[in-house]
Coordinates of C-alpha atoms and ligand atoms in Angstrom, one line a residue:
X1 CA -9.3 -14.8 45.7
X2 CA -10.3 -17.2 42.9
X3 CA -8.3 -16.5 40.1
X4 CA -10.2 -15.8 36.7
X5 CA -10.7 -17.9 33.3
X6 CA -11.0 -15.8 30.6
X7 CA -13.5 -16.9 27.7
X8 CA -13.1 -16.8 23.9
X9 CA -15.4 -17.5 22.0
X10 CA -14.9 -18.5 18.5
X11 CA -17.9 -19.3 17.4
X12 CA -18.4 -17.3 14.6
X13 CA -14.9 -18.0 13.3
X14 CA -13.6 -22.1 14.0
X15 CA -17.2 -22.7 14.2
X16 CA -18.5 -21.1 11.4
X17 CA -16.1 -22.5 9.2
X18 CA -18.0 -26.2 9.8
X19 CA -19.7 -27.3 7.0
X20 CA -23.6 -26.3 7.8
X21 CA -23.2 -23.5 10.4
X22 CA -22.7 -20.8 8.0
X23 CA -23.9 -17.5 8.9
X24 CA -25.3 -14.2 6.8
X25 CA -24.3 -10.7 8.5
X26 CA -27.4 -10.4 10.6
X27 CA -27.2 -13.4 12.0
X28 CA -23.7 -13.0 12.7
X29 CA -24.1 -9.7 14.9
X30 CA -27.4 -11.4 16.5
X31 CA -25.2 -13.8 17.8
X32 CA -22.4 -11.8 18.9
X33 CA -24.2 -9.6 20.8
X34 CA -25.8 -12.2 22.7
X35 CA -22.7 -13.7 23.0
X36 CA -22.2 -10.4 24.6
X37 CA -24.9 -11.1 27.0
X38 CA -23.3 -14.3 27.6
X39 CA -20.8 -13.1 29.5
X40 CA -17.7 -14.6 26.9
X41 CA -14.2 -12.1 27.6
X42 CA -13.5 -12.7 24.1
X43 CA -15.7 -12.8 20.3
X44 CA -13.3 -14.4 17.8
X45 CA -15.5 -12.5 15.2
X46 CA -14.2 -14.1 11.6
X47 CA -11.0 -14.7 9.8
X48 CA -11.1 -10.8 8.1
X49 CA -9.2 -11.9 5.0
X50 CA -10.6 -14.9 4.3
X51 CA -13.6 -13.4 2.3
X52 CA -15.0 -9.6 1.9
X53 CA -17.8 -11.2 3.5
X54 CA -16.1 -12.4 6.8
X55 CA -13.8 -9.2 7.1
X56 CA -17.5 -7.1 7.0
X57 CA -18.8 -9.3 9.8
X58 CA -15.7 -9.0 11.8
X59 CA -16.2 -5.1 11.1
X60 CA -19.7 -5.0 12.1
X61 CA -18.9 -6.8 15.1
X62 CA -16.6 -5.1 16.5
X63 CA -18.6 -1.9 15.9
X64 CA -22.3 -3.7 17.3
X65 CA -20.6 -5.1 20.9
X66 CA -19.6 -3.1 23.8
X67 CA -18.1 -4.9 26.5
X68 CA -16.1 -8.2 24.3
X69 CA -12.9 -8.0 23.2
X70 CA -13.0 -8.6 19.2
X71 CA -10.8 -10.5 17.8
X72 CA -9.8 -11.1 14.1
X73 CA -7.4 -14.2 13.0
X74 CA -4.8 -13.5 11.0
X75 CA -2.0 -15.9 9.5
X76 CA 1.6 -14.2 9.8
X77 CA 1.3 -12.5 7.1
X78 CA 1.4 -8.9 6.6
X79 CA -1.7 -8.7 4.3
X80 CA -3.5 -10.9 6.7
X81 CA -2.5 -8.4 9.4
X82 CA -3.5 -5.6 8.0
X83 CA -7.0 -7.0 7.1
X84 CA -7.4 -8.3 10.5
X85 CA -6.8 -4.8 12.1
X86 CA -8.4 -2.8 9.6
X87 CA -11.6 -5.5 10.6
X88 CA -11.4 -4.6 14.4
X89 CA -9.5 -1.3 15.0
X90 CA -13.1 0.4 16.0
X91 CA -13.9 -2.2 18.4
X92 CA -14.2 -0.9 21.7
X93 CA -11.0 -3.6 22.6
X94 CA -9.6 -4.8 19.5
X95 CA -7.2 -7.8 19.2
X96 CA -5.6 -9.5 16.5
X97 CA -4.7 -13.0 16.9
X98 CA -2.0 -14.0 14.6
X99 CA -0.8 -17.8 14.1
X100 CA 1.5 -20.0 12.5
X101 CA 2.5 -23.4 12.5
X102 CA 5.1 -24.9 14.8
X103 CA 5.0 -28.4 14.6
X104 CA 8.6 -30.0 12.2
X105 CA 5.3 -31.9 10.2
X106 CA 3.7 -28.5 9.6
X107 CA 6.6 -26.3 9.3
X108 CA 8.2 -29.3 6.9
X109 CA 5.4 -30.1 4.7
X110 CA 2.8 -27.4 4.6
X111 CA 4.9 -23.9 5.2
X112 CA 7.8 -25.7 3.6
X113 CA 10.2 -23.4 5.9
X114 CA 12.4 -24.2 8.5
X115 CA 12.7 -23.3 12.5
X116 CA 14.9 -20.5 11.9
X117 CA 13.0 -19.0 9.9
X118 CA 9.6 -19.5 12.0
X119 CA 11.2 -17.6 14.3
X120 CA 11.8 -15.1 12.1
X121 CA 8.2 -15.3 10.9
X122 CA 6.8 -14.8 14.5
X123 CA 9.3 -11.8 15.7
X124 CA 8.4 -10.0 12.2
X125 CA 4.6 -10.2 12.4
X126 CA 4.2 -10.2 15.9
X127 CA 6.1 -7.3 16.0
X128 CA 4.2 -6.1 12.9
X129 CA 0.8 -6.7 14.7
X130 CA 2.0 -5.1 17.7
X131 CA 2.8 -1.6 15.9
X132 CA -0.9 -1.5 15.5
X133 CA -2.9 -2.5 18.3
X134 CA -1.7 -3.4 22.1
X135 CA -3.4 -6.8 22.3
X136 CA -2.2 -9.5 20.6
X137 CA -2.7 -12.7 21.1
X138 CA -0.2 -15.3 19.3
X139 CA -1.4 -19.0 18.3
X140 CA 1.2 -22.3 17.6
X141 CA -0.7 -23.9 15.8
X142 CA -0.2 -27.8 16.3
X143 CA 1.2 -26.9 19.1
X144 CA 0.5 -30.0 20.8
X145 CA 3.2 -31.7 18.0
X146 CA 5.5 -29.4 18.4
X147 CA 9.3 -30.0 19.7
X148 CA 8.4 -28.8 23.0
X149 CA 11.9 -27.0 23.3
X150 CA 10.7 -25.4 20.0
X151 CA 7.5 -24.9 21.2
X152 CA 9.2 -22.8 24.4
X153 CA 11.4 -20.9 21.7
X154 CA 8.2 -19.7 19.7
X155 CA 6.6 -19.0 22.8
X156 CA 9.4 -16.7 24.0
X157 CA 10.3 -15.2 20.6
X158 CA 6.3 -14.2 20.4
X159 CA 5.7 -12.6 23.9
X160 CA 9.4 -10.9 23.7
X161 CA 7.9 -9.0 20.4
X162 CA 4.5 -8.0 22.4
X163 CA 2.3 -11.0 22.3
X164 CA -0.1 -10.6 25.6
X165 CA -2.0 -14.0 25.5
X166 CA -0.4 -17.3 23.8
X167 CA -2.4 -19.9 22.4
X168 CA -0.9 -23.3 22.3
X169 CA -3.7 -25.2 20.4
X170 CA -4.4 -29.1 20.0
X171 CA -5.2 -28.4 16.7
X172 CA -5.9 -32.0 15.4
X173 CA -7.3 -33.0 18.9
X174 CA -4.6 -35.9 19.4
X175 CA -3.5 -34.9 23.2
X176 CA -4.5 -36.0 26.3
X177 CA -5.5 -34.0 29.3
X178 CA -2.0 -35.6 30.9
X179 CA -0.2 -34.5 27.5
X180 CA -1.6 -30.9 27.8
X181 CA -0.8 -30.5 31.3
X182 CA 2.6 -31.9 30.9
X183 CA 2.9 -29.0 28.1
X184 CA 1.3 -26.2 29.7
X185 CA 3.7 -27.2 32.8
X186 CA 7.1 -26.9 30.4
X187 CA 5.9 -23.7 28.9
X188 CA 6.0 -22.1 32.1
X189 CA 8.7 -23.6 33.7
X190 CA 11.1 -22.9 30.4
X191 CA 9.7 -19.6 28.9
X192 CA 11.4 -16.8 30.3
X193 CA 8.9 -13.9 29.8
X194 CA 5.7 -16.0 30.4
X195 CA 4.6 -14.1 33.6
X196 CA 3.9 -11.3 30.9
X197 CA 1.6 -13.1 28.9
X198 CA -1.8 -14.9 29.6
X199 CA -1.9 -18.9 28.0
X200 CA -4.9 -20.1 26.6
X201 CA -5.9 -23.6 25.4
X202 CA -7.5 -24.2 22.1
X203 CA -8.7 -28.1 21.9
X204 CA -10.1 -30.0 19.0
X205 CA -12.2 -32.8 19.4
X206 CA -11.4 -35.4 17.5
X207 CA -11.3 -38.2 20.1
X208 CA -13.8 -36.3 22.3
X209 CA -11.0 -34.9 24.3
X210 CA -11.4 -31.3 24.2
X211 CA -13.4 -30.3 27.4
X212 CA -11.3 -32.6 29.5
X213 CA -7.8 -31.4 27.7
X214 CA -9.1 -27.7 28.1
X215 CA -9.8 -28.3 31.9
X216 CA -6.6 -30.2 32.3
X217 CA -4.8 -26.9 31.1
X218 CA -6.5 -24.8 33.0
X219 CA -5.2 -27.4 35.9
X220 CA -1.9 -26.6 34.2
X221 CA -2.0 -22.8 34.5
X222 CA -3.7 -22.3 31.5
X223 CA -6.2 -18.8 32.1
X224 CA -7.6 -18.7 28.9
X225 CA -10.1 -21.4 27.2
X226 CA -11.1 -21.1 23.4
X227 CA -14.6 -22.9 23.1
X228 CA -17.5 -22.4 21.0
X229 CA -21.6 -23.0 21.5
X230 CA -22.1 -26.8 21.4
X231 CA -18.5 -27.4 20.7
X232 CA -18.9 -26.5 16.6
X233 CA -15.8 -26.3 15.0
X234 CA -13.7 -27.8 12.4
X235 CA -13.7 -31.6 11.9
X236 CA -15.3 -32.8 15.4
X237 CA -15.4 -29.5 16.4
X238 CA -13.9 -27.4 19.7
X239 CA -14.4 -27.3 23.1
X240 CA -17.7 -26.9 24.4
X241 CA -18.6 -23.4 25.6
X242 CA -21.0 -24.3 27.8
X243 CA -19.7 -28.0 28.8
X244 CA -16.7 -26.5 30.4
X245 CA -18.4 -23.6 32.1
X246 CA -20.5 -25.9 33.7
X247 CA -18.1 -28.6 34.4
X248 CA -16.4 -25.6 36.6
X249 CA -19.5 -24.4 38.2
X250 CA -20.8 -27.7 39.1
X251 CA -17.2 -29.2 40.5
X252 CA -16.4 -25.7 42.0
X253 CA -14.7 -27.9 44.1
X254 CA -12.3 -29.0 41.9
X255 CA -12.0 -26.2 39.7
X256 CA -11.4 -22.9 42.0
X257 CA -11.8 -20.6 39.3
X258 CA -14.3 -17.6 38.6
X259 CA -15.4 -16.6 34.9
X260 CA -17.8 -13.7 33.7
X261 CA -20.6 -16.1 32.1
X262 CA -23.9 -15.9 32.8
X263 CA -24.8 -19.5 33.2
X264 CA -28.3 -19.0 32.5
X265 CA -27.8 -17.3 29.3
X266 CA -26.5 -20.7 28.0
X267 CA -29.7 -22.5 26.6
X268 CA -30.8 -19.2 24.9
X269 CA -27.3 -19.3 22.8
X270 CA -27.4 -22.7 22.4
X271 CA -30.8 -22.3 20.7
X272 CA -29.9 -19.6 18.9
X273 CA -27.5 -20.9 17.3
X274 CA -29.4 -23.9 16.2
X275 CA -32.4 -21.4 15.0
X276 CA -29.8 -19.5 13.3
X277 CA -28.2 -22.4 11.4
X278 CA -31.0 -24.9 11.2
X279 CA -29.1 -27.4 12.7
X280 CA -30.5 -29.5 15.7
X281 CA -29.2 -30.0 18.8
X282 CA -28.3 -33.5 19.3
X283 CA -30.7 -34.8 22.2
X284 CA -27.9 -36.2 24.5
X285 CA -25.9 -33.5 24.2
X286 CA -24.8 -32.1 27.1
X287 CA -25.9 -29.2 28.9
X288 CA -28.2 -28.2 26.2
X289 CA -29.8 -31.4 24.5
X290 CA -33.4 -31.9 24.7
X291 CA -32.9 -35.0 26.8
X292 CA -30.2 -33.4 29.1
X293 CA -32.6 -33.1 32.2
X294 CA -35.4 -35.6 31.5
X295 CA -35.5 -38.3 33.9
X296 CA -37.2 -41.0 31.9
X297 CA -36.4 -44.3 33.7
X298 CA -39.2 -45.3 37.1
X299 CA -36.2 -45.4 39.3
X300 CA -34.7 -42.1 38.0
X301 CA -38.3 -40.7 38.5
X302 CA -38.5 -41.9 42.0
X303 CA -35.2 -40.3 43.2
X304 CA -36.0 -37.2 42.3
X305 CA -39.2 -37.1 43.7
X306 CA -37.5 -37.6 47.1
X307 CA -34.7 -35.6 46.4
X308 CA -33.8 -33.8 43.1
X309 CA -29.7 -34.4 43.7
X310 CA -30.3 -38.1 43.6
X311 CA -30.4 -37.8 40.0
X312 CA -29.7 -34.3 39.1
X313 CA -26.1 -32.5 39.7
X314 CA -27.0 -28.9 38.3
X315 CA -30.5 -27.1 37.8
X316 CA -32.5 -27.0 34.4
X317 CA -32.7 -23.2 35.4
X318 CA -29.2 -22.7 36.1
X319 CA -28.4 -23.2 32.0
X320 CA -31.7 -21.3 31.3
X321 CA -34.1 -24.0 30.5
X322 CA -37.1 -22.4 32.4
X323 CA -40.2 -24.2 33.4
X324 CA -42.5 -21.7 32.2
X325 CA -45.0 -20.6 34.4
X326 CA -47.7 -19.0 31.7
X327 CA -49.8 -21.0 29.4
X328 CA -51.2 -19.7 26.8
X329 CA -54.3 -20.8 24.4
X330 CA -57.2 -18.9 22.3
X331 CA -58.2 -16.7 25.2
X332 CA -54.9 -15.0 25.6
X333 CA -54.8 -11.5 25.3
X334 CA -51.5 -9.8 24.0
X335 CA -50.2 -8.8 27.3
X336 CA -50.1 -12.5 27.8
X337 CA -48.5 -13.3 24.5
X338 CA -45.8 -10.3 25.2
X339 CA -44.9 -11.7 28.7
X340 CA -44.6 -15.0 27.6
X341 CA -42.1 -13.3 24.8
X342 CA -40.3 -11.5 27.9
X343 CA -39.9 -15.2 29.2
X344 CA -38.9 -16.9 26.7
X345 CA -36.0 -14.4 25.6
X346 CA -37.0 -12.5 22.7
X347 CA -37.0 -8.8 22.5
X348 CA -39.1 -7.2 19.9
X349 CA -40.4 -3.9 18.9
X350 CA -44.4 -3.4 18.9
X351 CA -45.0 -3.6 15.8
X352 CA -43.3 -7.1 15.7
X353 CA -44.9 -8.3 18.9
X354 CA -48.6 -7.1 17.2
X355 CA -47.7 -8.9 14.1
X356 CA -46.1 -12.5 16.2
X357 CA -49.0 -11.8 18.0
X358 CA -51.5 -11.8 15.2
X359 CA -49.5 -15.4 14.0
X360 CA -50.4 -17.0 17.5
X361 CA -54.0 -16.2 17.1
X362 CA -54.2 -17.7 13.7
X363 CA -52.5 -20.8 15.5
X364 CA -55.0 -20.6 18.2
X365 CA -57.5 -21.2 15.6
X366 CA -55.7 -24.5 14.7
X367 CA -54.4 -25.7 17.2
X368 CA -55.7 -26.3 21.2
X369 CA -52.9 -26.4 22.6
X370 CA -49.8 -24.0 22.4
X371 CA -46.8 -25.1 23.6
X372 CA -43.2 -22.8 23.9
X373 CA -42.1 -24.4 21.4
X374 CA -44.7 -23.4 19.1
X375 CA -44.1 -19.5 20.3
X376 CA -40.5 -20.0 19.7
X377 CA -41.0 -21.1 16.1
X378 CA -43.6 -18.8 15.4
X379 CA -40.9 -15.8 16.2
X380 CA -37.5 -17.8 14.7
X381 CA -39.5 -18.1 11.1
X382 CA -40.9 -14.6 11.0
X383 CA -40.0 -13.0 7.9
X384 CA -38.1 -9.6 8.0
X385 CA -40.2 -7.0 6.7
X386 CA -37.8 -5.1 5.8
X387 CA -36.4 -7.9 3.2
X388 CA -39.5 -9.2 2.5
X389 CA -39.5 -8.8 -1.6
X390 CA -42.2 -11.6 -2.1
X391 CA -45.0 -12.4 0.1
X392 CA -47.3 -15.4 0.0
X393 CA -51.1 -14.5 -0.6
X394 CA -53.2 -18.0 -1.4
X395 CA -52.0 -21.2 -2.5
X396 CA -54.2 -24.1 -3.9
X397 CA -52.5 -27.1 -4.3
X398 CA -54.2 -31.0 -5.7
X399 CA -52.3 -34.3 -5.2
X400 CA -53.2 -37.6 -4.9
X401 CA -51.4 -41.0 -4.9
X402 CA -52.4 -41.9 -9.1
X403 CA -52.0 -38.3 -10.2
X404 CA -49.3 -35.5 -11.0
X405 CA -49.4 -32.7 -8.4
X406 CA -50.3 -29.5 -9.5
X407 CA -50.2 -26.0 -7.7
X408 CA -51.4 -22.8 -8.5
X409 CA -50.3 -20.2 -6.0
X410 CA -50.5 -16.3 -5.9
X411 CA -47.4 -14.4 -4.8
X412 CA -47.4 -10.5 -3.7
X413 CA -44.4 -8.2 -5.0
X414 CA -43.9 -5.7 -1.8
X415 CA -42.8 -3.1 -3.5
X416 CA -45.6 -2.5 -6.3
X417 CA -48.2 -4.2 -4.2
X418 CA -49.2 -6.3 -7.3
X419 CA -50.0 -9.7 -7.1
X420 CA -48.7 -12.5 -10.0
X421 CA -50.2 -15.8 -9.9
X422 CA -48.8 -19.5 -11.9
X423 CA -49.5 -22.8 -12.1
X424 CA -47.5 -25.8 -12.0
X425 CA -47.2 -29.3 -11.9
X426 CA -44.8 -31.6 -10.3
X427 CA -44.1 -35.1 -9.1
X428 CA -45.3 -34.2 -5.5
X429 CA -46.9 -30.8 -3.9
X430 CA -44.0 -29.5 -2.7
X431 CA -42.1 -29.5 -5.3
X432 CA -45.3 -28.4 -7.7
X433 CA -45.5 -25.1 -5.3
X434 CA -42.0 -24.6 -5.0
X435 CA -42.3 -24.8 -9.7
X436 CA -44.6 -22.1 -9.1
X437 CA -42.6 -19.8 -7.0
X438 CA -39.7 -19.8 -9.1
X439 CA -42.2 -19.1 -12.3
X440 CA -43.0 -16.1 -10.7
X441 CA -40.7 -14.8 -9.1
X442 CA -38.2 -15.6 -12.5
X443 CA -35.1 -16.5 -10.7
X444 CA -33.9 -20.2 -11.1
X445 CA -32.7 -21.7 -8.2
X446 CA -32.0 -25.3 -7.1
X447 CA -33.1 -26.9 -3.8
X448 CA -30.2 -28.6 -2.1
X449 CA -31.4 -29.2 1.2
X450 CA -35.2 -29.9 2.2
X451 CA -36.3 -31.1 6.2
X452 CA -39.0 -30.7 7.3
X453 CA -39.9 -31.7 11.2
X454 CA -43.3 -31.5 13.6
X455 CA -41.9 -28.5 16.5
X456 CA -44.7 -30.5 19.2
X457 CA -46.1 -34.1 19.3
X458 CA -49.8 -34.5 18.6
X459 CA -51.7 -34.7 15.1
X460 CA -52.2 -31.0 15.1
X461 CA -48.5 -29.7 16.0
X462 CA -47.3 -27.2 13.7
X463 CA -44.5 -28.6 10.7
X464 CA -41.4 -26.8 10.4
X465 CA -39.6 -26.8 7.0
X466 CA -36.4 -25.7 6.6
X467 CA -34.6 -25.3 3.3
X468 CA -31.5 -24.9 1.5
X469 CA -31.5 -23.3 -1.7
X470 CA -28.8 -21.8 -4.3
X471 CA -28.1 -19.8 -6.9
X472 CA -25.6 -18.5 -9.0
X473 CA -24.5 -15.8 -6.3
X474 CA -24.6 -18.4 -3.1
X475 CA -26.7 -20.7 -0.9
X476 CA -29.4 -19.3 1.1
X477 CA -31.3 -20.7 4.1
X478 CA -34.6 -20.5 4.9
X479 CA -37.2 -21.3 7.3
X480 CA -41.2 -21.6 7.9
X481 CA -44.0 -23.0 10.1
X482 CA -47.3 -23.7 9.6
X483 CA -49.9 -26.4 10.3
X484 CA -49.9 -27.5 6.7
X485 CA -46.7 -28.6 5.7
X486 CA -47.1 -27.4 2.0
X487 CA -47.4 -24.1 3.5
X488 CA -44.4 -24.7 5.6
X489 CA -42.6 -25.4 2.7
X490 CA -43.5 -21.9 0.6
X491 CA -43.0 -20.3 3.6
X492 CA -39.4 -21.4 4.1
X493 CA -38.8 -21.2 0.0
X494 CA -39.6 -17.9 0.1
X495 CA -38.0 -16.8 3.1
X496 CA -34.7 -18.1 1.5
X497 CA -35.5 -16.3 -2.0
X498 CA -36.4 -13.1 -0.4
X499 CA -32.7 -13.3 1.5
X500 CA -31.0 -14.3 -2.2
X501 CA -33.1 -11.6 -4.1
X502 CA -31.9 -8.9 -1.4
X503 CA -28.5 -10.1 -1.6
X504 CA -28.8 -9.6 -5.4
X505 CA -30.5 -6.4 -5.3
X506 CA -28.0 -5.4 -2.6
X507 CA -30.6 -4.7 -0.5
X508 CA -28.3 -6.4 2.3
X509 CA -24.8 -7.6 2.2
X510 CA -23.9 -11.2 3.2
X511 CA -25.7 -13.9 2.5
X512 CA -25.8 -17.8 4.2
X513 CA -22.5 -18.8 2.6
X514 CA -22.5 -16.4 -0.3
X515 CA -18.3 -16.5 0.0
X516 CA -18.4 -20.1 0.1
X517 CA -16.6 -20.4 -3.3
X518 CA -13.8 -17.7 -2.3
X519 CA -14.2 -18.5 1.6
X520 CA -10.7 -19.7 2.3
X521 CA -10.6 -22.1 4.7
X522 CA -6.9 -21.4 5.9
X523 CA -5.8 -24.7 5.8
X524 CA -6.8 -25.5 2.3
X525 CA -5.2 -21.9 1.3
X526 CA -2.2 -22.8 2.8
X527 CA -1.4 -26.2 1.3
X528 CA -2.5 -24.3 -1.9
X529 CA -0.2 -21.4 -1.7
X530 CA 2.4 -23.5 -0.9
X531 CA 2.5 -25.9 -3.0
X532 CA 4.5 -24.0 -5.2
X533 CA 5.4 -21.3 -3.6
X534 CA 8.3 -22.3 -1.6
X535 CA 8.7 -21.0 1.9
X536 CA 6.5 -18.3 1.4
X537 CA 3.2 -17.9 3.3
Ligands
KIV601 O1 -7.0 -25.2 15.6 C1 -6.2 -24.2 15.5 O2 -5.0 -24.4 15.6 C2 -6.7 -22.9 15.3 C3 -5.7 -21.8 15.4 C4 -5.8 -20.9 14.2 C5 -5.9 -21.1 16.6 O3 -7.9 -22.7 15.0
ZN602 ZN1 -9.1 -24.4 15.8

């Protein structure tokens, strides 16, 4: 029998802590649970005392998924512990995943403590996290640094105190897949008690090593991978979730290993992701980029019309990227439109199909021809009702290449059903509209981000504006879509407002970021705990 990988995800904790990928506690669980659907063994879900707002998330999690493992990091450190298990003890299969350095350059300059007392560190907490919940998984981090005689010691020291899975990241991403294996090798040859515990690889990707490094350790003996969706992460990011899965599945061959995702699941994470987080997926990327499986070049085009594998090593469908097979236009009914949903992924009540359903027709009457893409960006920018505290009604806005843009827009306050109109100039029409939102809605806020990108080709393809704005209390994301890109631009100002005013209003809890200024990123905290506190974590 094949012998099984097991997949952790960490996402939503090494990934999210990348500059731009950022998530609020909604989008968070949304992409757990199709993480869930995914298939991964494992949802790193946060860091839970890094931020209030990251040990709710990890909370939620753990409470919203079924069949995952949750897991929350902790440093070794008893507080950290403690945070992490109080995060994930209602999870279904809680783990808590607790790390420290290894490496002499770590232990010496950051922890400012010696071997001996890393050890000491390790039996404590492991033990520690151990007394609480049955899986633990135990990282070194810089593993790939580390004495490797040292590296064994920590290894032991960790499983002999109840550690079930050991981590031996290339936290910098410096190895190479002969390095790792060569490592993976000595762990199991020189730890005594390693048949009791799983190893897992964690790779960086600094030199665009970490999907071959992650494979190599699987080679190794490695049964555990650490990845995230399109290889997000700190710096240059992790392994590739679904680079490696397919790298398996297409060179079965080489790699004779089972694992529980659902391959075709991959293109809808991917894209969720980059809905979520509003950032694009490169086009070359692998797997997932736009480009991935077009065949551009008259050659390339030839050889697969005689034979798809001339070109083509995997299936478009096997990641998910469906050919769809219904078009839709004017004369679609809703039966249409909610098939075509079905299709493309997105479950939604009634009530939000009738109302994505009334936003297609309104497109229909702009636009001939609508594409998926247009459906997917019709649903990804509808507003929450539910947090919907301002709601556009009419905008008029008059600009012109000699003159000073002016707006005057009408806004409608959900909850007394009044409407409050302003007027406002500025040096172009977005910013005069976006003047006049903030005069009535009478919350400053500054614009720190501002794209703004056509979803389809042709004259008529609808604009998509996605925004970045910030307040006293955080940053807030926003999207919208419309054929007029002024209206795009209100659309995704207010959608970020109405998420900062609910924050504010408490409406909901956890906004884009809204930690960012207490957010620890642990390797910041550490160098500053340590700096003067010696030997103390
Ligand atoms: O890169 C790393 O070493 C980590 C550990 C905390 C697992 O993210
Ligand atoms: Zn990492």
């Amino acid at each position: 029998m094949a012998e099984r990988i097991f997949i952790f995800d960490t996402t939503l904790r090494d990934g999210e802590q990348a500059p731009g990928y950022s998530m609020n506690l909604d989008e968070k669980i949304r992409m757990a649970k199709q993480l869930e659907t995914l298939g991964v063994d494992i949802i790193e879900a946060g860091f839970a005392i890094s931020s209030p707002g990251d040990f709710e998330s990890v909370e939620a999690i753990a409470g919203a998924v079924e069949r995952p493992v949750v897991a929350s990091l902790a440093r070794a450190l008893k507080k950290d512990i403690d945070a992490a298990w109080n995060a994930v003890k209602k999870a279904r299969h809680p783990r808590i995943h607790v790390f420290l350095a290894t490496s002499d350059l770590h232990l010496e300059y950051k922890l400012k403590i010696s071997r001996e007392e890393a050890l000491r560190r390790i039996e404590e907490n492991v033990t520690y996290a151990k007394s609480l919940c049955d899986d633990i998984e135990f990282s070194c981090e810089d593993a790939t640094r580390t004495d490797l005689a040292f590296l064994a010691a920590a290894v032991e020291k960790a499983i002999e105190c109840g550690a079930t899975t050991v981590n031996l990241p290339d936290t910098v991403g410096y190895s190479t897949p002969d390095e790792i294996k060569a490592m993976v090798m000595y762990v199991k040859e020189h730890v005594r008690n390693i048949d009791k515990a799983v190893i897992s690889m964690h790779n960086h990707n600094d030199l665009g090593l970490a999907v071959a490094n992650s494979l190599a350790g699987i080679e190794a003996g490695a049964r555990q991978i650490e990845c995230t969706v399109c290889g997000i992460g700190e710096r240059a990011g992790n392994a590739a979730l679904e680079e490696l899965v397919m790298a398996m599945k297409t060179r079965g061959d080489k790699f004779e290993y089972t694992n529980g995702i659902v391959t075709e699941e991959i293109f809808r994470t991917a894209r969720l992701l980059s809905n979520t987080t509003g950032v694009k997926i490169n086009p070359s990327k692998a797997i997932v980029g736009d480009n991935a499986f077009a065949h551009e070049s008259g050659i390339h085009q030839h050889g697969m019309l005689a034979n798809k594998k001339t070109y083509e090593i995997m299936t478009p469908e096997s990641v998910g990227v469906v050919k769809t097979s219904l078009v839709l236009g004017k004369h679609s009914g809703q039966h249409a439109f909610s098939k075509k949903l079905e299709e493309l992924g997105y479950i939604v009540s009634k009530e939000e199909e009738t109302s994505l359903f009334q936003d297609f027709k309104n497109l229909c009457d702009k636009k001939k021809k609508i594409s998926d893409r247009d459906i997917v960006a019709l649903v990804e920018a509808k507003e929450n009702p539910e947090r919907t505290i301002w709601a556009l009604e009419s905008f008029v806005v008059n600009s012109g290449n000699h003159m000073t843009s002016t707006a005057c827009m009408t806004l409608k306050k959900i909850s007394d059903g009044k409407l409050y109109q302003e007027v406002a100039a500025g040096t172009g029409p977005v910013y005069a509209s976006l003047r006049c939102v903030e005069k009535i809605i009478k919350h400053p806020f500054s614009l720190d981000e501002y794209q703004l990108q056509a979803v389809t080709e042709h004259k008529d393809a609808l604009g998509e504006a996605l925004v970045k704005v910030t307040d006293s209390s955080g940053t807030y994301r926003g999207r919208g879509v419309s054929t007029d890109v002024v209206e795009a631009s209100i659309l995704a100002c207010l959608n970020a407002v109405n998420k900062m005013l609910c924050e504010q209003e408490g409406a909901i809890r956890g906004a884009d970021g809204v930690n960012t200024a207490t957010k620890l990123s642990f390797e910041n905290d550490m160098l500053f705990e340590h700096t003067d506190k010696k030997g103390e974590e």
